Amino acid sequence: MYVADTIVAPATPPGRGAVAIIRLSGKEAIAIARTLWRPRKPGELRPRELRLGAIRDPSSGATIDEALCVIFPAPHSLTGEDVVELHCHGGVYLVRRILALTADLGARLAQPGEFARRAYLNGRIDLTRAEAIADLVEARGEEALVRATAQLSGALARHVEGLREKVIGIRAYLEAEIDFADEDLDLPSRAQLASSINELADSVRLLRDSFARGRIAREGVRVALIGKPNAGKSSILNLLLGSNRAIVTPIPGTTRDVIEESISLGPWSVVLSDTAGLRDSVEPIEQLGIARTRAAADEADLLLAVFDSSRPFDSDDAQVVAATRERSGIALLNKCDLAARLDRERLRAEGMKLRVVEFCALTAYGLAELRRHLEVTIDQMAGGPQTDGSPAITRERHRVALDQALAALQAAHDAALASMPPEIVAVDVARAADALASITGAVSTEDVLDAVFSQFCIGK
Ligand SMILES: Nc1nc2c(ncn2[C@@H]2O[C@H](COP(=O)(O)OP(=O)(O)OP(=O)(O)O)[C@@H](O)[C@H]2O)c(=O)[nH]1
Ligand SMILES: [Mg+2]
């Protein structure tokens, strides 16, 4: 439900900074600003013009801060409503004080994503652009940034709209068949119709299959380091991070909990998890840690299986090999600076199917090779390096909608071939159009909007 009251929130992150921006949107926004803020030089506030002035407490008349003010009257604003920005100094207490003053004058603190939701409801942005704003803010790597910018420019929305128009075109043929059943019109045959539906389904499938790339770009790739205690997992994490994040000691069983850190790898963002060493342990704390290792390995997109090449293969290593079965990743023969007691051939003989890289965490030997292989593996997971610049979907929501559209197109195709009455085929075609419309929000429900906008933070 659209409530047109006036909302307020800091648009800048909490904490101290040179400047904080407080944003108001709604019918009372400009009136509230006029009460709180007075220009230094006399004269009316003109739209989209930044003016210097002071913020005063209306009850005492005391000046609280020097601040810039800019107004964006409806409908040409972020939300489509009257919007005001107060650029004040970035003090924690100061911002809280100004927010309280706006509340006294009738503004309500905005919910997460409420500005973007109003922008959508007033037709300023579609849902994919709203999601792109969230993605842009969250982007942790070049691929995520490029994707979010393209989506913000409307590339995905236009692509989906194009597909929907084709679906509606097919619907138009069916309507003609219904309306002019008795007349001798030159309409496409059922076989032609079925083949057009098929073509369209192929395009929808292509977009759905872009999810792997889109998701990886947006969320990052999850990579778990697994191996027996003392194999060198934490040393490798630290090396990849370039900092001593995890504790490293010669004592097996040092890492007890899962440690997560992000790195960039080429265009990708990678979330690395260092884990407790896998072994048969009776110690209860270690057992809990090992259960977490297994969970992290299950959740990971890729595994980095670490082996201590200075020690003979044992039953703990066998557990690690077993954990890599049917999984993607890379095996590292670590400690290759020491005399070798375990080599590539032995690992292969024990059933290791992943690529094996010789490594030394102390000297960084093999690091370039590891990074290169990881990047190539991620490229492959994402469906190969992208060259054509076509948009990718980035969210489960998009994928579900495209699956629904595909199922409906399939049903329409079958009904068309089975010479079903045009009304029946048209129902399936309409379902496909609605599913596509839900992606951009041309058709939406409260539930969908709640799901999309609750991911935003306050002030967006
Ligand atoms: N010689 C040599 N020592 C290494 C290498 N990598 C790690 N080490 C040493 O091996 C010991 C264990 O390293 P960690 O990184 O703590 O091993 P881990 O796999 O995290 O061990 P847990 O947390 O106990 O499971 C430390 O003393 C490291 O300095 C290497 O490439 N060569
Ligand atoms: Mg460790």
Short mmCIF file of C-alpha atoms and ligand atoms in Angstrom, two decimals:
data_model
loop_
_atom_site.label_atom_id
_atom_site.label_comp_id
_atom_site.label_asym_id
_atom_site.label_seq_id
_atom_site.Cartn_x
_atom_site.Cartn_y
_atom_site.Cartn_z
CA MET A 1 0.00 0.00 0.00
CA TYR A 2 1.27 3.48 -0.86
CA VAL A 3 1.35 5.83 2.09
CA ALA A 4 2.20 9.34 0.94
CA ASP A 5 3.50 10.67 4.27
CA THR A 6 6.85 12.42 4.42
CA ILE A 7 9.85 10.22 5.10
CA VAL A 8 13.35 11.13 6.20
CA ALA A 9 16.67 9.26 6.46
CA PRO A 10 20.39 9.89 6.30
CA ALA A 11 21.57 9.09 2.76
CA THR A 12 25.16 8.76 3.97
CA PRO A 13 26.46 5.94 6.20
CA PRO A 14 26.31 6.28 9.98
CA GLY A 15 29.45 7.54 11.69
CA ARG A 16 31.63 10.63 11.54
CA GLY A 17 32.49 12.23 8.21
CA ALA A 18 33.06 15.55 6.49
CA VAL A 19 29.50 15.71 5.25
CA ALA A 20 26.25 13.89 5.97
CA ILE A 21 23.25 14.10 3.68
CA ILE A 22 19.78 13.94 5.13
CA ARG A 23 17.06 13.27 2.61
CA LEU A 24 13.34 13.98 2.90
CA SER A 25 10.63 12.86 0.50
CA GLY A 26 6.90 13.58 0.50
CA LYS A 27 4.32 16.33 0.54
CA GLU A 28 5.75 18.12 3.59
CA ALA A 29 9.41 17.79 2.64
CA ILE A 30 9.87 21.30 1.27
CA ALA A 31 7.80 22.93 4.05
CA ILE A 32 9.88 21.12 6.67
CA ALA A 33 13.09 22.30 5.01
CA ARG A 34 11.83 25.89 4.92
CA THR A 35 11.10 25.76 8.64
CA LEU A 36 14.43 24.20 9.60
CA TRP A 37 16.80 25.78 7.14
CA ARG A 38 17.31 29.46 6.37
CA PRO A 39 19.43 30.69 3.46
CA ARG A 40 22.43 32.82 4.33
CA LYS A 41 21.51 35.34 1.60
CA PRO A 42 17.85 36.21 1.15
CA GLY A 43 16.00 34.68 -1.81
CA GLU A 44 13.79 31.74 -2.64
CA LEU A 45 15.13 28.21 -2.99
CA ARG A 46 15.17 27.31 -6.66
CA PRO A 47 14.80 23.67 -7.81
CA ARG A 48 18.05 21.70 -8.03
CA GLU A 49 20.17 24.63 -6.83
CA LEU A 50 22.47 24.02 -3.88
CA ARG A 51 22.29 26.95 -1.42
CA LEU A 52 24.25 27.69 1.73
CA GLY A 53 22.36 28.44 4.91
CA ALA A 54 21.85 27.40 8.49
CA ILE A 55 19.77 24.83 10.27
CA ARG A 56 17.95 26.16 13.31
CA ASP A 57 15.97 24.59 16.07
CA PRO A 58 12.54 26.19 15.46
CA SER A 59 11.59 26.02 19.14
CA SER A 60 14.60 28.03 20.39
CA GLY A 61 15.75 29.70 17.19
CA ALA A 62 19.30 28.48 17.94
CA THR A 63 21.53 27.68 15.00
CA ILE A 64 22.64 24.05 15.01
CA ASP A 65 24.72 23.78 11.88
CA GLU A 66 25.70 25.46 8.64
CA ALA A 67 24.31 23.38 5.83
CA LEU A 68 23.59 23.29 2.14
CA CYS A 69 20.06 22.68 0.98
CA VAL A 70 18.68 21.57 -2.38
CA ILE A 71 15.09 20.88 -3.38
CA PHE A 72 13.79 18.62 -6.14
CA PRO A 73 10.07 19.34 -6.61
CA ALA A 74 7.80 16.50 -7.80
CA PRO A 75 7.69 14.82 -10.21
CA HIS A 76 11.29 15.30 -11.36
CA SER A 77 12.96 13.77 -8.34
CA LEU A 78 14.41 10.52 -7.10
CA THR A 79 11.08 9.32 -5.72
CA GLY A 80 8.75 11.29 -7.96
CA GLU A 81 7.66 13.22 -4.83
CA ASP A 82 9.01 16.51 -3.45
CA VAL A 83 12.53 15.70 -2.29
CA VAL A 84 14.91 17.77 -0.15
CA GLU A 85 18.53 17.12 0.68
CA LEU A 86 20.24 18.81 3.59
CA HIS A 87 24.03 18.55 3.34
CA CYS A 88 25.15 19.09 6.90
CA HIS A 89 28.37 18.31 8.74
CA GLY A 90 28.93 14.61 9.36
CA GLY A 91 28.57 14.39 13.12
CA VAL A 92 26.84 11.44 14.72
CA TYR A 93 24.95 13.52 17.28
CA LEU A 94 24.34 16.35 14.82
CA VAL A 95 22.64 14.05 12.33
CA ARG A 96 20.51 12.50 15.06
CA ARG A 97 19.52 15.97 16.27
CA ILE A 98 18.48 17.15 12.79
CA LEU A 99 16.51 13.92 12.22
CA ALA A 100 14.70 14.54 15.50
CA LEU A 101 13.82 18.08 14.38
CA THR A 102 12.36 16.79 11.10
CA ALA A 103 10.37 14.24 13.11
CA ASP A 104 8.98 17.06 15.29
CA LEU A 105 7.79 18.69 12.09
CA GLY A 106 5.98 15.53 10.94
CA ALA A 107 8.53 13.46 9.03
CA ARG A 108 8.78 9.72 9.69
CA LEU A 109 12.05 7.77 9.64
CA ALA A 110 12.09 5.77 6.39
CA GLN A 111 12.01 1.99 6.27
CA PRO A 112 14.86 0.20 4.47
CA GLY A 113 14.44 0.71 0.72
CA GLU A 114 11.46 3.04 1.12
CA PHE A 115 12.87 5.80 -1.12
CA ALA A 116 13.52 3.28 -3.91
CA ARG A 117 10.11 1.72 -3.37
CA ARG A 118 8.42 5.09 -3.82
CA ALA A 119 10.52 5.69 -6.93
CA TYR A 120 9.21 2.41 -8.31
CA LEU A 121 5.59 3.06 -7.31
CA ASN A 122 5.74 6.49 -8.97
CA GLY A 123 7.11 4.99 -12.16
CA ARG A 124 10.60 6.51 -11.83
CA ILE A 125 12.42 3.15 -12.00
CA ASP A 126 11.48 -0.46 -12.70
CA LEU A 127 12.33 -3.30 -10.32
CA THR A 128 15.50 -4.36 -12.15
CA ARG A 129 16.86 -0.81 -11.89
CA ALA A 130 15.97 -0.69 -8.21
CA GLU A 131 17.86 -3.94 -7.72
CA ALA A 132 20.77 -2.53 -9.70
CA ILE A 133 21.08 0.36 -7.26
CA ALA A 134 21.43 -2.12 -4.39
CA ASP A 135 23.93 -4.15 -6.43
CA LEU A 136 26.01 -1.10 -7.31
CA VAL A 137 26.36 -0.21 -3.65
CA GLU A 138 27.26 -3.80 -2.76
CA ALA A 139 29.64 -4.39 -5.70
CA ARG A 140 32.96 -5.87 -4.55
CA GLY A 141 34.57 -6.52 -7.94
CA GLU A 142 34.75 -5.18 -11.47
CA GLU A 143 32.33 -7.78 -12.88
CA ALA A 144 29.70 -6.89 -10.27
CA LEU A 145 30.21 -3.18 -10.96
CA VAL A 146 29.92 -3.51 -14.74
CA ARG A 147 26.80 -5.69 -14.39
CA ALA A 148 25.11 -3.35 -11.95
CA THR A 149 25.83 -0.28 -14.10
CA ALA A 150 24.45 -1.99 -17.20
CA GLN A 151 21.36 -3.08 -15.29
CA LEU A 152 20.92 0.42 -13.90
CA SER A 153 20.99 1.80 -17.43
CA GLY A 154 18.03 -0.47 -18.17
CA ALA A 155 19.76 -3.15 -20.27
CA LEU A 156 18.03 -6.03 -18.48
CA ALA A 157 14.67 -4.25 -18.36
CA ARG A 158 14.80 -3.54 -22.09
CA HIS A 159 15.79 -7.10 -22.87
CA VAL A 160 12.94 -8.54 -20.78
CA GLU A 161 10.49 -6.01 -22.22
CA GLY A 162 11.58 -7.07 -25.72
CA LEU A 163 10.81 -10.68 -24.90
CA ARG A 164 7.47 -9.72 -23.43
CA GLU A 165 6.53 -7.75 -26.54
CA LYS A 166 7.20 -10.84 -28.64
CA VAL A 167 4.95 -12.88 -26.35
CA ILE A 168 2.26 -10.24 -26.69
CA GLY A 169 2.71 -10.38 -30.48
CA ILE A 170 1.90 -14.08 -30.41
CA ARG A 171 -1.08 -13.35 -28.23
CA ALA A 172 -2.30 -10.88 -30.87
CA TYR A 173 -2.35 -13.62 -33.51
CA LEU A 174 -4.37 -15.82 -31.18
CA GLU A 175 -6.80 -12.98 -30.44
CA ALA A 176 -7.25 -12.49 -34.19
CA GLU A 177 -7.97 -16.18 -34.53
CA ILE A 178 -10.59 -15.90 -31.76
CA ASP A 179 -12.18 -12.69 -33.06
CA PHE A 180 -12.25 -13.53 -36.74
CA ALA A 181 -12.83 -17.28 -36.55
CA ASP A 182 -15.42 -17.17 -39.32
CA GLU A 183 -13.51 -14.97 -41.69
CA ASP A 184 -10.96 -15.98 -44.19
CA LEU A 185 -7.89 -14.33 -42.71
CA ASP A 186 -4.32 -15.11 -43.62
CA LEU A 187 -3.16 -16.13 -40.14
CA PRO A 188 -0.05 -18.21 -39.40
CA SER A 189 -0.59 -21.96 -39.28
CA ARG A 190 -0.45 -23.74 -35.95
CA ALA A 191 2.93 -25.21 -36.92
CA GLN A 192 4.26 -21.70 -37.62
CA LEU A 193 2.86 -20.45 -34.34
CA ALA A 194 4.42 -23.35 -32.43
CA SER A 195 7.77 -22.68 -34.03
CA SER A 196 7.62 -18.96 -33.13
CA ILE A 197 6.82 -19.94 -29.55
CA ASN A 198 9.79 -22.30 -29.60
CA GLU A 199 12.15 -19.59 -30.79
CA LEU A 200 10.94 -17.31 -28.07
CA ALA A 201 11.40 -20.05 -25.48
CA ASP A 202 15.02 -20.42 -26.63
CA SER A 203 15.66 -16.72 -25.96
CA VAL A 204 14.02 -16.98 -22.54
CA ARG A 205 16.14 -20.05 -21.74
CA LEU A 206 19.32 -18.23 -22.77
CA LEU A 207 18.51 -15.41 -20.39
CA ARG A 208 17.64 -17.84 -17.59
CA ASP A 209 20.96 -19.63 -18.06
CA SER A 210 22.81 -16.35 -17.60
CA PHE A 211 22.01 -16.70 -13.89
CA ALA A 212 25.25 -18.55 -13.13
CA ARG A 213 27.29 -15.60 -14.32
CA GLY A 214 25.01 -12.96 -12.86
CA ARG A 215 24.85 -14.61 -9.45
CA ILE A 216 28.60 -15.13 -9.27
CA ALA A 217 29.19 -11.52 -10.27
CA ARG A 218 26.79 -10.22 -7.67
CA GLU A 219 27.43 -12.49 -4.71
CA GLY A 220 31.03 -13.51 -5.35
CA VAL A 221 32.31 -17.06 -5.59
CA ARG A 222 32.52 -19.07 -2.39
CA VAL A 223 35.82 -20.92 -2.11
CA ALA A 224 36.53 -23.17 0.90
CA LEU A 225 40.03 -24.22 1.94
CA ILE A 226 39.89 -27.77 3.27
CA GLY A 227 42.62 -30.20 4.32
CA LYS A 228 43.92 -32.15 7.26
CA PRO A 229 45.24 -30.26 10.32
CA ASN A 230 48.58 -28.51 9.78
CA ALA A 231 48.44 -28.84 5.96
CA GLY A 232 48.86 -25.06 5.64
CA LYS A 233 45.29 -23.86 4.96
CA SER A 234 45.52 -20.79 7.15
CA SER A 235 48.94 -19.91 5.71
CA ILE A 236 47.42 -20.07 2.21
CA LEU A 237 44.47 -17.91 3.25
CA ASN A 238 46.87 -15.31 4.63
CA LEU A 239 48.97 -15.44 1.48
CA LEU A 240 45.94 -14.93 -0.78
CA LEU A 241 44.73 -12.06 1.44
CA GLY A 242 48.12 -10.48 1.80
CA SER A 243 47.64 -10.16 5.56
CA ASN A 244 48.01 -12.28 8.67
CA ARG A 245 44.30 -12.72 9.18
CA ALA A 246 44.30 -16.31 10.47
CA ILE A 247 46.44 -17.71 13.28
CA VAL A 248 49.18 -20.02 12.00
CA THR A 249 51.09 -22.34 14.33
CA PRO A 250 52.92 -25.67 13.98
CA ILE A 251 50.27 -27.23 16.23
CA PRO A 252 47.73 -29.31 14.30
CA GLY A 253 44.18 -28.21 15.07
CA THR A 254 44.97 -24.49 15.35
CA THR A 255 41.96 -23.22 13.38
CA ARG A 256 38.73 -24.03 15.20
CA ASP A 257 36.15 -21.93 13.44
CA VAL A 258 35.43 -20.92 9.86
CA ILE A 259 37.12 -17.63 8.89
CA GLU A 260 35.68 -15.77 5.90
CA GLU A 261 37.42 -13.02 3.93
CA SER A 262 36.94 -11.51 0.46
CA ILE A 263 39.52 -11.01 -2.27
CA SER A 264 39.34 -9.86 -5.89
CA LEU A 265 40.46 -12.22 -8.59
CA GLY A 266 40.47 -10.67 -12.06
CA PRO A 267 36.92 -9.35 -12.45
CA TRP A 268 35.53 -11.67 -9.78
CA SER A 269 34.99 -11.23 -6.12
CA VAL A 270 35.86 -14.34 -4.11
CA VAL A 271 34.75 -15.17 -0.58
CA LEU A 272 37.45 -17.41 0.93
CA SER A 273 36.74 -19.62 3.94
CA ASP A 274 39.57 -21.05 6.01
CA THR A 275 38.37 -24.04 8.00
CA ALA A 276 39.32 -26.40 10.83
CA GLY A 277 41.45 -29.33 9.65
CA LEU A 278 39.57 -32.54 8.79
CA ARG A 279 40.51 -35.53 10.94
CA ASP A 280 38.91 -38.13 13.18
CA SER A 281 38.84 -36.33 16.48
CA VAL A 282 37.27 -37.18 19.82
CA GLU A 283 37.76 -33.70 21.19
CA PRO A 284 34.31 -32.06 21.37
CA ILE A 285 35.37 -28.51 20.37
CA GLU A 286 37.35 -29.81 17.45
CA GLN A 287 34.41 -31.98 16.39
CA LEU A 288 32.19 -28.89 16.28
CA GLY A 289 34.81 -27.12 14.18
CA ILE A 290 34.99 -30.05 11.78
CA ALA A 291 31.19 -30.06 11.40
CA ARG A 292 31.49 -26.39 10.39
CA THR A 293 34.21 -27.28 7.91
CA ARG A 294 31.88 -29.78 6.28
CA ALA A 295 29.07 -27.22 6.12
CA ALA A 296 31.40 -24.61 4.59
CA ALA A 297 32.59 -27.17 2.03
CA ASP A 298 28.99 -28.01 1.13
CA GLU A 299 28.10 -24.35 0.66
CA ALA A 300 31.21 -23.51 -1.37
CA ASP A 301 31.14 -23.18 -5.15
CA LEU A 302 34.76 -24.32 -5.32
CA LEU A 303 37.12 -26.22 -3.03
CA LEU A 304 40.82 -25.65 -2.47
CA ALA A 305 41.97 -29.02 -1.13
CA VAL A 306 45.29 -28.60 0.68
CA PHE A 307 47.74 -31.49 1.23
CA ASP A 308 51.00 -31.52 3.17
CA SER A 309 53.44 -32.95 0.63
CA SER A 310 56.11 -33.45 3.32
CA ARG A 311 54.03 -36.18 4.95
CA PRO A 312 52.82 -39.50 3.62
CA PHE A 313 49.21 -39.80 2.48
CA ASP A 314 47.04 -40.92 5.40
CA SER A 315 43.40 -41.54 6.32
CA ASP A 316 42.81 -37.82 7.03
CA ASP A 317 43.97 -36.99 3.50
CA ALA A 318 41.60 -39.69 2.24
CA GLN A 319 38.71 -37.81 3.89
CA VAL A 320 39.78 -34.68 2.03
CA VAL A 321 39.93 -36.52 -1.30
CA ALA A 322 36.46 -37.94 -0.59
CA ALA A 323 35.12 -34.43 0.11
CA THR A 324 36.27 -33.28 -3.36
CA ARG A 325 34.40 -36.03 -5.19
CA GLU A 326 31.97 -34.60 -7.79
CA ARG A 327 33.14 -31.10 -6.88
CA SER A 328 35.06 -28.38 -8.73
CA GLY A 329 38.20 -26.84 -7.40
CA ILE A 330 41.96 -27.18 -7.21
CA ALA A 331 44.21 -29.44 -5.13
CA LEU A 332 47.36 -27.92 -3.65
CA LEU A 333 50.43 -29.97 -2.76
CA ASN A 334 51.70 -27.57 -0.12
CA LYS A 335 55.11 -27.42 1.57
CA CYS A 336 56.90 -28.35 -1.66
CA ASP A 337 60.00 -26.65 -0.18
CA LEU A 338 60.41 -29.73 2.06
CA ALA A 339 61.45 -33.26 1.06
CA ALA A 340 58.49 -34.82 -0.76
CA ARG A 341 56.64 -37.75 0.78
CA LEU A 342 53.46 -37.22 -1.27
CA ASP A 343 53.24 -36.41 -4.97
CA ARG A 344 50.77 -35.79 -7.75
CA GLU A 345 50.75 -39.44 -8.90
CA ARG A 346 49.90 -40.72 -5.45
CA LEU A 347 47.07 -38.19 -5.13
CA ARG A 348 45.72 -39.29 -8.51
CA ALA A 349 45.99 -42.95 -7.46
CA GLU A 350 43.98 -42.09 -4.32
CA GLY A 351 41.18 -40.75 -6.50
CA MET A 352 41.93 -37.03 -6.68
CA LYS A 353 40.24 -35.73 -9.82
CA LEU A 354 40.94 -32.00 -9.39
CA ARG A 355 43.88 -30.24 -11.01
CA VAL A 356 46.92 -30.51 -8.74
CA VAL A 357 49.22 -27.50 -8.23
CA GLU A 358 52.55 -27.70 -6.37
CA PHE A 359 52.64 -24.97 -3.79
CA CYS A 360 54.64 -23.40 -1.00
CA ALA A 361 52.83 -21.03 1.31
CA LEU A 362 56.12 -19.82 2.83
CA THR A 363 57.66 -18.61 -0.45
CA ALA A 364 54.44 -18.07 -2.47
CA TYR A 365 55.65 -20.62 -5.00
CA GLY A 366 52.65 -21.59 -7.19
CA LEU A 367 50.61 -18.55 -6.17
CA ALA A 368 50.40 -17.09 -9.68
CA GLU A 369 49.44 -20.48 -11.05
CA LEU A 370 46.78 -20.93 -8.37
CA ARG A 371 45.27 -17.52 -9.04
CA ARG A 372 45.26 -18.15 -12.78
CA HIS A 373 43.57 -21.55 -12.46
CA LEU A 374 41.04 -20.22 -10.01
CA GLU A 375 40.11 -17.40 -12.37
CA VAL A 376 39.74 -19.78 -15.32
CA THR A 377 37.63 -22.16 -13.21
CA ILE A 378 35.34 -19.31 -12.20
CA ASP A 379 35.08 -18.17 -15.84
CA GLN A 380 34.01 -21.70 -16.76
CA MET A 381 31.50 -21.86 -13.93
CA ALA A 382 30.06 -18.60 -15.15
CA GLY A 383 29.61 -20.02 -18.63
CA GLY A 384 32.88 -18.88 -20.20
CA PRO A 385 34.30 -15.37 -20.46
CA GLN A 386 31.54 -13.11 -21.66
CA THR A 387 32.04 -11.40 -24.99
CA ASP A 388 28.66 -10.39 -26.40
CA GLY A 389 27.68 -7.93 -23.67
CA SER A 390 24.18 -9.40 -23.37
CA PRO A 391 22.52 -8.85 -20.03
CA ALA A 392 22.54 -11.48 -17.30
CA ILE A 393 19.98 -12.00 -14.58
CA THR A 394 21.38 -11.63 -11.09
CA ARG A 395 18.71 -12.84 -8.71
CA GLU A 396 16.81 -15.95 -7.83
CA ARG A 397 13.63 -13.90 -8.32
CA HIS A 398 14.49 -13.37 -11.99
CA ARG A 399 15.33 -17.03 -12.47
CA VAL A 400 12.05 -18.21 -10.96
CA ALA A 401 10.07 -15.82 -13.16
CA LEU A 402 11.90 -16.98 -16.29
CA ASP A 403 11.28 -20.62 -15.34
CA GLN A 404 7.58 -19.81 -15.04
CA ALA A 405 7.63 -18.07 -18.42
CA LEU A 406 9.39 -21.07 -19.96
CA ALA A 407 6.89 -23.55 -18.53
CA ALA A 408 4.01 -21.43 -19.82
CA LEU A 409 5.58 -21.15 -23.28
CA GLN A 410 6.13 -24.89 -23.35
CA ALA A 411 2.46 -25.45 -22.51
CA ALA A 412 1.43 -22.94 -25.20
CA HIS A 413 3.65 -24.67 -27.72
CA ASP A 414 2.15 -28.09 -26.95
CA ALA A 415 -1.39 -26.72 -27.01
CA ALA A 416 -0.76 -25.01 -30.35
CA LEU A 417 0.57 -28.21 -31.90
CA ALA A 418 -2.30 -30.21 -30.46
CA SER A 419 -4.68 -27.85 -32.34
CA MET A 420 -6.28 -26.73 -29.10
CA PRO A 421 -8.76 -23.85 -29.38
CA PRO A 422 -6.98 -20.47 -29.53
CA GLU A 423 -8.48 -19.44 -26.18
CA ILE A 424 -6.59 -22.25 -24.46
CA VAL A 425 -3.28 -21.40 -26.11
CA ALA A 426 -3.84 -17.73 -25.29
CA VAL A 427 -4.14 -18.47 -21.57
CA ASP A 428 -0.66 -20.03 -21.49
CA VAL A 429 0.77 -17.22 -23.59
CA ALA A 430 -0.72 -14.68 -21.17
CA ARG A 431 0.89 -16.51 -18.25
CA ALA A 432 4.26 -16.25 -19.97
CA ALA A 433 3.76 -12.50 -20.49
CA ASP A 434 2.82 -11.99 -16.84
CA ALA A 435 5.85 -13.93 -15.61
CA LEU A 436 8.13 -11.71 -17.71
CA ALA A 437 6.31 -8.60 -16.51
CA SER A 438 6.99 -9.55 -12.90
CA ILE A 439 10.73 -9.17 -13.50
CA THR A 440 10.56 -5.46 -14.29
CA GLY A 441 7.58 -4.98 -12.03
CA ALA A 442 5.22 -4.03 -14.86
CA VAL A 443 3.02 -6.46 -12.93
CA SER A 444 3.79 -6.81 -9.21
CA THR A 445 2.42 -7.85 -5.84
CA GLU A 446 3.07 -6.53 -2.33
CA ASP A 447 5.03 -9.71 -1.56
CA VAL A 448 7.39 -9.20 -4.47
CA LEU A 449 7.92 -5.55 -3.54
CA ASP A 450 8.58 -6.44 0.10
CA ALA A 451 11.13 -9.05 -1.00
CA VAL A 452 12.92 -6.64 -3.34
CA PHE A 453 13.01 -3.54 -1.18
CA SER A 454 13.70 -5.16 2.17
CA GLN A 455 17.20 -5.92 0.87
CA PHE A 456 17.96 -2.21 0.78
CA CYS A 457 19.35 -0.29 3.67
CA ILE A 458 17.75 2.73 5.28
CA GLY A 459 18.15 5.87 3.21
CA LYS A 460 17.91 4.15 -0.18
N1 LIG B 1 57.90 -25.53 5.24
C1 LIG B 1 56.67 -25.10 5.07
N2 LIG B 1 55.88 -24.90 6.14
C2 LIG B 1 54.62 -24.47 5.94
C3 LIG B 1 54.10 -24.21 4.65
N3 LIG B 1 52.83 -23.80 4.77
C4 LIG B 1 52.54 -23.80 6.08
N4 LIG B 1 53.63 -24.20 6.79
C5 LIG B 1 53.72 -24.35 8.25
O1 LIG B 1 52.85 -25.40 8.64
C6 LIG B 1 52.30 -25.13 9.94
C7 LIG B 1 50.78 -25.20 9.87
O2 LIG B 1 50.32 -24.16 9.07
P1 LIG B 1 48.83 -23.63 9.14
O3 LIG B 1 48.66 -22.66 8.05
O4 LIG B 1 48.50 -23.21 10.51
O5 LIG B 1 48.06 -24.98 8.81
P2 LIG B 1 46.50 -25.26 8.85
O6 LIG B 1 46.20 -26.19 7.74
O7 LIG B 1 45.74 -24.01 8.90
O8 LIG B 1 46.36 -26.05 10.21
P3 LIG B 1 45.08 -26.21 11.18
O9 LIG B 1 44.50 -24.87 11.43
O10 LIG B 1 45.66 -26.82 12.38
O11 LIG B 1 44.13 -27.14 10.49
C8 LIG B 1 52.82 -23.77 10.32
O12 LIG B 1 53.93 -23.94 11.15
C9 LIG B 1 53.23 -23.14 9.00
O13 LIG B 1 54.26 -22.19 9.13
C10 LIG B 1 54.98 -24.42 3.53
O14 LIG B 1 54.62 -24.24 2.36
N5 LIG B 1 56.24 -24.88 3.81
MG MG B 2 44.45 -23.26 10.26
#
